[in-house]
XYZ file of C-alpha atoms in Angstrom:
689
model
C 142.085 394.842 185.820
C 139.382 392.864 186.755
C 138.978 391.578 189.676
C 137.700 388.314 190.992
C 137.612 389.744 194.963
C 134.660 392.408 196.760
C 135.194 392.050 199.822
C 133.852 395.619 200.389
C 130.654 394.403 199.333
C 127.780 393.815 201.917
C 125.665 390.590 201.313
C 123.652 390.310 198.792
C 119.865 390.315 198.978
C 118.576 388.052 196.194
C 115.394 389.757 194.565
C 113.683 388.068 191.783
C 113.755 389.514 188.431
C 110.317 392.026 188.105
C 107.990 391.600 185.398
C 107.565 395.246 185.129
C 111.532 395.754 184.681
C 113.159 393.081 183.354
C 110.289 391.473 180.845
C 113.357 389.578 179.440
C 114.667 388.043 182.715
C 111.053 386.743 183.513
C 110.514 385.397 179.852
C 114.345 384.016 180.093
C 113.303 381.882 183.330
C 110.414 380.555 181.985
C 111.744 379.261 178.350
C 114.471 377.554 181.206
C 112.384 376.539 183.534
C 110.313 374.958 180.708
C 110.799 371.155 180.082
C 112.839 370.400 176.742
C 110.214 369.990 173.608
C 109.983 365.629 173.037
C 111.306 366.331 168.732
C 114.526 367.722 170.922
C 114.497 365.041 173.365
C 114.183 362.482 170.592
C 116.875 364.199 168.344
C 119.318 364.205 170.668
C 118.729 360.462 171.796
C 118.894 359.500 167.648
C 122.001 361.753 167.223
C 123.725 359.637 170.386
C 123.007 356.556 169.377
C 123.956 357.290 165.305
C 125.897 354.562 164.746
C 123.472 351.645 166.101
C 120.811 352.749 164.687
C 122.390 353.152 161.103
C 123.913 351.278 158.611
C 127.521 351.745 157.003
C 127.688 351.540 153.169
C 131.145 350.313 151.650
C 132.490 353.580 151.136
C 132.284 354.164 155.290
C 129.788 356.446 155.487
C 125.734 355.927 157.095
C 122.741 355.606 156.080
C 119.355 355.234 157.749
C 116.886 352.191 157.289
C 115.487 352.444 154.602
C 111.915 352.840 155.635
C 112.986 355.489 157.583
C 111.296 358.961 156.553
C 111.724 362.491 157.691
C 109.140 365.463 157.972
C 110.667 368.931 156.103
C 111.215 370.685 159.335
C 112.280 367.306 161.660
C 114.736 366.787 159.283
C 115.771 370.346 158.591
C 116.321 370.615 163.114
C 118.190 367.067 162.869
C 120.594 368.674 161.268
C 120.482 371.841 162.636
C 121.056 369.673 166.211
C 123.797 367.518 164.741
C 125.528 370.918 163.029
C 125.111 372.553 166.985
C 126.760 369.304 168.902
C 129.985 369.310 165.883
C 128.542 365.123 165.046
C 128.692 366.840 160.932
C 131.052 364.626 158.979
C 131.330 363.277 155.393
C 130.374 360.493 157.702
C 127.468 361.408 158.674
C 126.272 363.758 156.292
C 126.022 361.083 154.264
C 122.183 359.999 155.883
C 121.103 362.986 154.143
C 121.943 361.651 150.564
C 118.695 360.099 148.655
C 115.043 360.887 149.729
C 114.245 359.505 153.106
C 114.855 363.439 154.313
C 113.399 366.452 152.882
C 115.847 369.631 153.588
C 114.686 373.650 153.001
C 116.805 375.260 155.471
C 120.025 374.114 155.594
C 122.543 374.946 158.487
C 126.316 373.307 158.225
C 128.054 376.384 160.552
C 131.717 375.610 161.106
C 131.028 371.806 159.707
C 134.110 369.708 158.382
C 132.691 368.397 155.277
C 134.214 367.981 151.901
C 133.046 369.482 148.792
C 131.969 366.169 147.256
C 130.175 365.270 150.679
C 128.046 368.281 150.680
C 127.107 368.210 147.037
C 126.075 364.543 147.693
C 123.837 364.761 150.922
C 123.077 368.703 150.260
C 122.327 369.920 146.269
C 119.422 367.900 145.589
C 117.116 368.875 148.178
C 115.371 372.094 147.346
C 116.681 374.536 149.843
C 115.317 377.306 150.260
C 118.220 378.506 152.908
C 121.795 377.776 153.449
C 123.994 378.607 156.432
C 127.234 378.138 155.642
C 129.420 380.103 158.240
C 132.887 379.467 158.923
C 132.612 375.981 157.311
C 135.847 374.463 157.437
C 138.635 375.163 154.633
C 137.601 371.797 152.836
C 134.498 373.096 151.297
C 135.505 376.606 150.041
C 132.841 378.992 148.694
C 133.113 378.260 145.119
C 132.807 374.690 145.104
C 129.621 375.452 147.677
C 128.194 377.783 145.030
C 128.788 375.648 142.125
C 127.246 372.433 143.628
C 124.093 374.824 144.477
C 124.119 376.283 140.701
C 124.000 372.810 139.851
C 120.245 372.242 140.915
C 117.991 374.118 138.410
C 115.454 374.827 141.504
C 118.007 376.032 143.949
C 118.989 378.335 141.438
C 115.969 379.916 140.774
C 114.605 379.271 144.900
C 117.061 379.775 147.281
C 116.607 382.646 149.075
C 119.276 383.260 151.604
C 122.841 382.191 151.906
C 124.718 382.826 154.780
C 128.720 382.456 153.772
C 130.809 384.880 156.408
C 134.366 384.043 157.757
C 134.190 380.751 154.707
C 137.140 380.513 152.789
C 138.085 381.551 149.003
C 141.154 379.667 147.036
C 143.506 382.439 146.088
C 142.708 383.993 142.850
C 139.131 382.285 142.725
C 136.447 384.461 142.132
C 133.055 384.114 142.583
C 131.731 383.155 139.128
C 128.685 381.705 139.230
C 126.919 383.487 142.260
C 124.712 385.587 139.788
C 123.371 382.257 138.774
C 121.738 382.444 141.891
C 118.458 384.084 141.063
C 116.455 383.725 143.461
C 118.365 385.241 146.228
C 117.422 387.834 148.700
C 119.438 387.636 151.586
C 123.522 387.215 150.956
C 126.203 387.774 153.784
C 129.966 387.661 152.596
C 130.607 389.052 156.500
C 135.136 388.487 156.227
C 135.510 386.942 152.805
C 138.039 387.872 150.680
C 135.080 389.469 148.359
C 136.265 392.233 146.017
C 134.992 395.362 144.341
C 134.039 393.156 140.921
C 132.305 390.936 143.024
C 130.348 393.285 144.544
C 128.882 394.507 141.217
C 128.394 390.777 140.070
C 126.089 390.382 143.015
C 124.393 393.891 143.027
C 122.813 392.624 139.471
C 120.760 389.627 141.387
C 117.146 390.926 140.607
C 115.599 390.113 144.217
C 118.839 390.852 146.461
C 116.754 392.621 149.324
C 119.533 392.219 152.280
C 123.927 393.024 151.725
C 126.589 391.862 154.549
C 129.901 393.043 153.170
C 131.692 393.481 156.178
C 135.035 393.004 156.361
C 135.652 392.235 152.880
C 138.231 393.776 150.096
C 135.721 395.866 148.287
C 137.447 399.643 147.798
C 134.316 400.919 145.980
C 130.685 400.307 146.578
C 129.197 402.574 143.450
C 128.005 399.207 141.856
C 125.308 399.209 144.682
C 123.302 401.502 142.745
C 122.175 398.864 139.807
C 119.787 398.160 142.561
C 118.981 401.635 144.562
C 115.441 400.502 144.361
C 115.132 396.914 145.482
C 117.987 396.708 148.622
C 116.246 397.175 151.980
C 119.109 396.201 154.211
C 122.940 396.620 153.764
C 125.722 395.910 156.321
C 129.545 396.683 155.774
C 130.880 397.316 159.337
C 134.721 397.218 159.081
C 134.967 398.023 155.225
C 138.507 398.545 155.707
C 139.885 398.955 152.398
C 137.379 401.278 150.980
C 139.121 403.806 148.454
C 136.006 406.256 147.969
C 135.778 409.827 149.792
C 133.073 410.080 152.069
C 131.691 412.134 150.071
C 131.517 410.037 147.481
C 130.176 407.104 149.789
C 127.671 409.268 150.801
C 126.340 410.169 147.479
C 126.167 406.201 146.976
C 124.044 405.590 150.347
C 121.910 408.955 149.294
C 120.501 406.884 146.070
C 119.571 404.309 148.641
C 115.966 405.410 148.657
C 114.377 401.675 150.094
C 117.286 401.275 152.493
C 115.762 400.513 155.903
C 118.575 398.933 157.865
C 122.175 400.742 157.542
C 125.526 399.375 159.272
C 128.463 401.341 158.864
C 129.746 400.548 162.613
C 133.785 400.503 162.665
C 136.008 399.698 164.317
C 136.915 402.211 167.346
C 140.718 402.684 167.094
C 139.728 403.683 163.343
C 138.173 406.785 164.459
C 135.830 406.769 161.435
C 134.030 410.071 160.595
C 132.380 408.345 158.130
C 128.756 408.721 160.530
C 129.108 411.747 161.860
C 129.029 413.372 158.102
C 126.411 410.613 157.568
C 124.117 412.374 160.852
C 124.786 416.453 159.073
C 122.545 415.032 156.113
C 118.847 415.827 156.200
C 118.387 413.988 152.635
C 119.884 411.031 153.331
C 117.717 407.984 154.458
C 113.762 408.792 154.742
C 113.016 405.285 155.801
C 115.812 404.365 157.480
C 114.490 401.698 160.598
C 117.618 400.608 162.140
C 120.921 402.594 161.897
C 124.284 401.466 163.694
C 126.812 403.447 163.971
C 128.790 402.247 166.944
C 132.741 402.836 167.087
C 132.169 405.561 165.397
C 134.115 409.075 165.842
C 133.119 412.004 167.150
C 129.486 411.520 167.237
C 127.467 413.310 170.295
C 124.246 412.916 171.762
C 122.720 416.184 170.223
C 123.600 414.803 166.481
C 121.906 411.552 166.819
C 118.946 412.711 168.306
C 118.338 416.133 165.813
C 118.986 412.695 163.430
C 116.052 410.153 164.517
C 113.535 413.069 165.682
C 113.981 413.561 161.106
C 113.136 409.787 160.987
C 110.719 409.062 163.412
C 110.331 404.951 161.969
C 113.375 404.357 163.451
C 113.178 401.701 166.205
C 117.163 400.844 166.137
C 120.367 403.368 166.398
C 124.062 401.175 167.429
C 125.785 403.239 169.789
C 128.641 401.206 171.482
C 131.700 402.759 171.837
C 130.885 406.252 170.829
C 130.798 409.734 172.785
C 126.799 408.747 172.932
C 123.545 407.509 174.139
C 123.866 409.326 177.131
C 121.099 412.173 177.200
C 117.734 411.467 178.506
C 116.362 411.041 175.207
C 117.495 407.666 174.933
C 115.829 406.174 177.469
C 112.511 408.085 176.673
C 112.010 408.083 173.535
C 109.286 405.554 173.073
C 110.484 402.328 170.151
C 113.810 402.621 170.380
C 116.249 400.297 171.254
C 120.085 401.266 171.672
C 123.171 399.230 171.680
C 125.003 401.218 173.888
C 127.069 401.416 177.219
C 125.058 403.952 178.602
C 122.804 402.237 180.767
C 122.315 398.480 181.838
C 118.872 398.244 179.144
C 122.250 400.026 176.498
C 124.310 397.536 177.402
C 122.073 393.996 176.948
C 121.239 395.321 173.501
C 124.765 395.129 172.538
C 125.278 391.663 174.128
C 122.209 390.429 171.677
C 123.004 392.476 168.383
C 126.802 391.750 168.339
C 126.768 388.294 169.680
C 128.692 387.415 166.762
C 130.674 390.575 166.187
C 134.229 390.167 168.642
C 135.349 393.379 168.479
C 131.897 395.322 169.912
C 131.303 391.844 172.018
C 134.567 392.157 173.627
C 133.480 396.027 174.847
C 129.989 395.193 175.701
C 131.243 392.274 178.578
C 133.988 394.738 179.509
C 130.520 397.699 180.085
C 128.524 394.758 181.583
C 131.513 394.169 184.089
C 131.579 397.511 185.231
C 128.336 397.779 185.323
C 127.350 394.265 187.616
C 130.526 395.036 190.274
C 127.735 394.988 192.746
C 124.369 394.201 191.537
C 122.125 392.801 194.003
C 119.200 391.661 191.672
C 119.046 388.496 189.402
C 119.874 389.221 185.482
C 118.942 385.354 183.915
C 118.624 387.585 180.322
C 121.519 388.901 180.924
C 123.383 385.893 182.231
C 122.108 384.085 178.865
C 123.817 386.848 176.838
C 126.707 386.284 178.646
C 126.801 382.795 178.019
C 125.353 383.309 174.186
C 129.112 385.273 174.209
C 130.948 382.574 175.560
C 130.366 379.649 173.689
C 130.004 381.755 170.250
C 134.197 383.331 170.749
C 135.438 380.042 172.699
C 139.108 380.459 171.221
C 139.279 384.787 172.270
C 140.572 385.358 175.675
C 139.642 388.349 176.095
C 135.731 387.559 175.673
C 136.788 384.212 177.797
C 138.240 386.275 180.618
C 135.281 388.915 180.580
C 132.764 386.550 180.175
C 134.126 384.599 183.593
C 134.246 388.033 185.290
C 130.749 388.690 184.453
C 129.758 385.343 185.642
C 131.047 385.971 188.632
C 129.013 388.886 189.346
C 125.804 387.896 188.468
C 126.200 384.945 190.529
C 127.988 385.430 193.502
C 126.976 385.916 196.911
C 123.720 384.072 196.403
C 122.136 385.458 193.330
C 122.686 382.207 191.860
C 119.826 380.886 193.792
C 117.478 382.661 192.017
C 119.051 381.746 188.162
C 117.774 378.949 186.395
C 119.123 375.005 186.962
C 119.952 374.370 183.399
C 121.051 378.360 182.231
C 124.006 377.573 185.015
C 124.419 374.057 183.918
C 125.751 375.482 180.201
C 127.387 378.356 182.180
C 129.545 375.956 184.001
C 130.207 374.250 181.355
C 131.054 377.379 179.449
C 133.449 378.118 182.081
C 135.254 374.495 182.545
C 135.551 374.570 178.480
C 137.434 378.438 178.919
C 139.960 376.657 181.914
C 140.656 373.865 179.169
C 140.928 376.119 176.728
C 143.318 378.653 178.482
C 144.865 376.524 181.158
C 148.039 378.874 181.269
C 146.341 382.019 181.881
C 146.017 382.832 185.570
C 144.145 385.179 186.110
C 141.287 383.430 183.864
C 141.199 380.263 185.869
C 140.760 382.375 189.100
C 137.456 383.935 187.789
C 135.853 380.992 186.911
C 137.504 378.781 189.622
C 136.031 381.549 191.926
C 132.356 381.080 190.555
C 132.739 377.506 190.468
C 133.042 377.522 194.423
C 129.089 378.414 194.482
C 127.509 375.404 196.654
C 124.479 376.345 194.440
C 126.269 375.326 191.021
C 128.545 371.975 192.974
C 125.978 371.189 195.028
C 122.063 371.534 192.634
C 123.661 371.990 188.962
C 123.904 369.079 186.178
C 127.634 368.707 184.951
C 129.903 366.107 184.656
C 131.087 366.538 188.646
C 134.116 363.384 187.348
C 135.787 365.204 184.538
C 135.428 368.368 186.011
C 137.163 366.704 189.727
C 139.936 365.343 187.558
C 140.528 369.039 186.261
C 140.553 370.968 189.612
C 142.884 367.827 191.105
C 145.155 368.829 188.346
C 145.017 372.852 188.863
C 145.138 371.984 192.661
C 148.706 369.891 191.679
C 149.600 372.097 188.987
C 149.766 375.301 191.113
C 151.461 376.759 193.816
C 149.252 380.084 193.895
C 147.479 380.041 197.698
C 144.225 381.960 195.896
C 143.893 378.905 193.482
C 144.807 376.488 196.045
C 141.900 377.921 198.296
C 139.422 377.163 195.587
C 140.189 374.410 194.114
C 140.133 372.182 197.805
C 136.933 374.189 198.635
C 135.727 372.692 194.851
C 136.991 369.279 195.539
C 135.904 369.271 198.942
C 132.350 369.568 197.714
C 132.804 367.611 194.414
C 133.957 364.521 196.346
C 130.796 364.548 198.133
C 128.922 364.401 195.105
C 130.465 360.923 193.202
C 129.918 357.872 194.112
C 132.589 355.330 195.506
C 133.052 354.011 192.410
C 133.822 357.386 190.859
C 136.325 358.263 193.259
C 138.126 355.383 192.082
C 138.102 356.321 189.064
C 139.914 359.406 189.846
C 143.501 358.749 187.521
C 144.203 361.387 189.797
C 143.284 360.190 193.122
C 146.451 359.653 194.334
C 147.898 362.725 192.896
C 144.809 364.133 194.796
C 145.500 362.532 198.468
C 149.141 363.312 197.958
C 148.972 367.109 197.334
C 145.825 367.758 199.923
C 148.283 365.506 202.447
C 151.213 368.377 201.860
C 149.346 371.309 202.024
C 147.974 370.058 205.861
C 151.437 369.646 206.793
C 153.137 372.638 205.399
C 149.874 374.518 207.356
C 150.076 372.242 210.563
C 154.122 373.592 210.765
C 152.804 376.725 210.340
C 149.865 376.897 212.710
C 148.210 377.860 210.479
C 144.496 377.022 210.502
C 142.890 379.325 207.573
C 140.139 378.561 205.575
C 142.537 376.696 202.927
C 143.325 374.430 205.874
C 139.765 373.947 206.749
C 138.284 373.162 203.449
C 141.617 370.631 202.557
C 140.417 368.675 205.946
C 136.829 368.354 204.748
C 138.416 367.370 201.163
C 140.723 365.052 202.042
C 137.164 363.207 204.777
C 135.275 363.727 201.636
C 137.577 361.697 198.992
C 138.058 358.989 201.767
C 134.433 358.480 202.421
C 133.368 354.449 201.711
C 136.518 354.815 199.495
C 139.410 351.858 200.247
C 141.264 353.288 197.401
C 141.464 356.611 198.646
C 142.479 355.463 202.380
C 145.355 353.269 200.642
C 146.641 356.188 199.410
C 145.632 358.577 202.723
C 148.062 355.634 204.050
C 151.020 355.256 201.854
C 151.474 359.105 201.777
C 152.072 359.430 205.566
C 148.845 360.686 206.070
C 148.449 358.875 209.761
C 151.509 360.303 211.183
C 150.735 363.804 209.286
C 146.904 363.644 211.249
C 147.992 362.669 214.747
C 150.103 366.072 214.251
C 147.030 367.944 213.802
C 145.171 366.522 216.479
C 148.404 367.624 218.743
C 148.423 371.360 217.186
C 144.816 371.879 217.301
C 142.379 371.443 219.779
C 139.521 373.262 218.317
C 136.641 370.839 218.039
C 135.491 371.473 214.371
C 139.759 370.810 213.202
C 139.877 367.487 215.559
C 135.996 365.981 214.431
C 137.126 366.818 210.220
C 140.389 364.707 211.739
C 138.996 362.059 213.581
C 136.479 361.384 210.863
C 138.728 361.123 208.668
C 140.388 358.198 210.402
C 137.875 356.405 211.690
C 137.129 356.409 208.047
C 140.739 355.237 207.226
C 140.254 352.240 209.500
C 137.080 350.645 208.670
C 138.100 350.687 204.333
C 141.464 350.595 205.374
C 142.102 347.782 207.919
C 145.469 347.224 207.472
C 146.251 351.285 209.190
C 145.440 350.127 212.454
C 148.632 348.216 213.121
C 150.157 351.122 211.656
C 147.716 353.268 214.192
C 148.925 351.442 216.841
C 152.454 351.837 216.133
C 152.373 355.362 215.617
C 150.709 356.449 218.061
C 151.286 358.522 221.224
C 149.443 360.360 223.806
C 150.726 362.454 227.243
C 146.612 362.936 228.017
C 143.384 361.469 226.908
C 141.394 364.408 228.263
C 141.261 365.979 224.291
C 139.422 362.749 223.936
C 136.693 362.806 226.951
C 134.309 365.393 224.936
C 134.341 362.784 221.180
C 133.154 359.935 224.245
C 130.420 361.661 225.269
C 129.415 363.162 221.990
C 126.100 360.668 221.340
C 125.356 362.672 218.412
C 128.090 361.882 216.265
C 128.640 358.288 216.349
C 131.430 357.700 214.233
C 133.141 360.360 216.295
C 132.548 358.650 219.458
C 133.234 355.052 217.835
C 136.972 356.913 216.406
C 138.171 358.109 219.631
C 137.287 354.619 221.392
C 138.838 352.744 218.692
C 141.738 354.718 219.411
C 141.821 353.953 223.302
C 141.606 350.859 222.983
C 144.583 350.235 220.368
C 146.754 352.345 222.445
C 145.751 350.357 225.664
C 146.939 347.461 223.859
C 150.122 348.752 222.657
C 151.112 349.794 226.162
C 148.798 348.973 229.230
C 151.208 349.555 231.517
C 151.163 353.219 230.353
C 147.529 353.860 229.035
C 145.839 351.888 231.589
C 147.278 354.546 233.938
C 146.558 357.277 232.591
C 143.305 356.874 231.901
C 142.395 356.082 236.008
C 144.179 359.018 236.234
C 142.322 361.421 234.370
C 139.240 359.701 235.700
C 137.999 358.687 232.270
C 136.342 355.183 232.738
C 133.478 357.200 234.342
C 132.651 358.159 230.376
C 133.717 354.508 228.778
C 130.697 352.831 231.471
C 128.027 355.700 230.194
C 128.777 354.617 226.423
C 128.147 350.997 227.608
C 125.087 351.845 229.291
C 123.357 354.406 227.141
C 124.635 353.101 223.681
C 122.014 351.078 221.608
C 122.525 347.807 222.295
C 124.920 345.261 220.659
C 126.113 348.763 218.845
C 129.629 348.606 217.480
C 130.439 351.483 220.494
C 128.840 349.721 223.023
C 131.252 346.199 222.243
C 134.646 348.370 222.040
C 134.044 349.928 225.244
C 133.089 346.950 226.842
C 135.702 345.560 225.134
C 138.704 348.056 226.934
C 136.646 347.472 230.140
C 136.808 343.693 230.344
C 139.951 343.252 228.730
C 141.943 345.857 231.168
C 140.375 345.048 234.273
C 143.034 343.507 235.892
C 144.603 346.905 235.001
C 142.138 349.470 236.323
C 141.711 347.346 239.777
C 145.337 347.650 240.319
C 145.797 351.165 239.536
C 142.705 352.040 240.999
C 143.645 350.200 244.964
C 147.321 352.127 244.356
C 145.547 355.417 244.137
C 143.721 354.756 247.219
């Protein structure tokens, strides 16, 4: 269970990252503080206005003006930004038809484009890299490969092809992939890729790096075909292997050129392949990187011995194993460890496994426990958490644990040491998680508690209007006391950040005012002046500030009698100031409320008003008190003029008349009271004598 409150912790002192101890953190701060590059700014503006600057072809697709021409580096980045923003479609991909753009490194990750659009837009370019990770099913792998093979230049020169999690039609095989003779890097992670396909791929003459993780390969013997050129082999969670461990190790033993090997697995499978690999002395002599995360029966001693026998090793993956805890892993110079023993290992795991869901979950959980009482800012860690949230937006476990990590890393003053741009990204990701999982209450609490941070709400740029709409809906749909406290806290601050026009644009405004008044009424009946009550008063005051529409809803939902009850129930100045300030806003902004107020108000005494009348530092409070006295005197002069004389309140009116600025509203109202009811005051003063 991830807890959202750490009440036992003492307030934290905020320390900036130390360059000697947290070089990554310092780099992130410097990077995030730097302005965006001019080219990125220009590309963002261009993409936001594509429909305006482009012409439409007869088939509905877009094209750039004829005289426009982009250099290759700019064209590649243009496409990458479009893809990242989810703007690459059949309609927009057509921009890359023809010769105005010269593409080389093509990124179409997660794009929803058809085979026809892909071939027309990209297959005539001289491509050296294509990242088609998680492309939509409308563009299957078989069509990608046949499209690429239609260009003889690409056949010979395409060096990198990433097809992770892309689709393959039933009973289809990658028949043409052998024609891509220039391929050096191929990744088919999480693809319906069989042993027959591996045999085909292994014959590629230049293949150096291969990822067959989570595929349907049952036998890796075909790798012996490329044993003299394969430098990197990733076969994480190769669950369908039918070979014995000794057979697998015999194949690996023959891969003399291998520098990187990944045989990591899901912890639940308790694979012992890595355990047996570590016992081999005459295997992988040149290995630089070995990933055995998730493996079973791994010990520090076995890993240490393996590394000591291979002095070139620079990385070892030990997450979700029982290894990585000895001093060797912290003192070995030049060795990076992705594990869970300390913050350095967790950081490496978050970086290494940013796209690997099972290990991202594990790393985030370890991070949560490690940062439960952290007292230093960790911008590099927060950025890695943001990467995990962005890469796995629909996984509840990742979003839930990441939201708890964000809370640990930004609460109690730590947010002040974080770069604003990074906090902006994290804030947007938190709202995305809230919208994606609206019914998972613990996730909602984690996200909302992070968002109560005043540093985030006041200083960080994000869509405050959209945020206000969401938080109001969250308030109105939840009866959980903690969620109510957090939402009214957020609304009370967000309302100050919105203009009067924006508040009026809130479709949820009427619903918000009604719900907030319901809370005030309930708390008043319970005589409960807790933090929720105070935040609710503040939220109502800030929403009605200079907003006639909000004031209208306040009056229509019986706000006036509810607040009169508050005044009579709570005598604390902090509460009365909020109540009177809101009532004052309601009467300037919604004049008809003055008539209703006059009819509603009855006072047993004016004494609670006297401190307000003497409050020259807050003229709006003083003005409201004057207004209230004036209007009840109009309603019942015989009763209230007598009360004012008996309680010796006239002198306060004379003080306001004398000391207020000339012709001020307060002076005018004080003068009106003294002049309009002069005869009543004189009569009551004589009777008292």
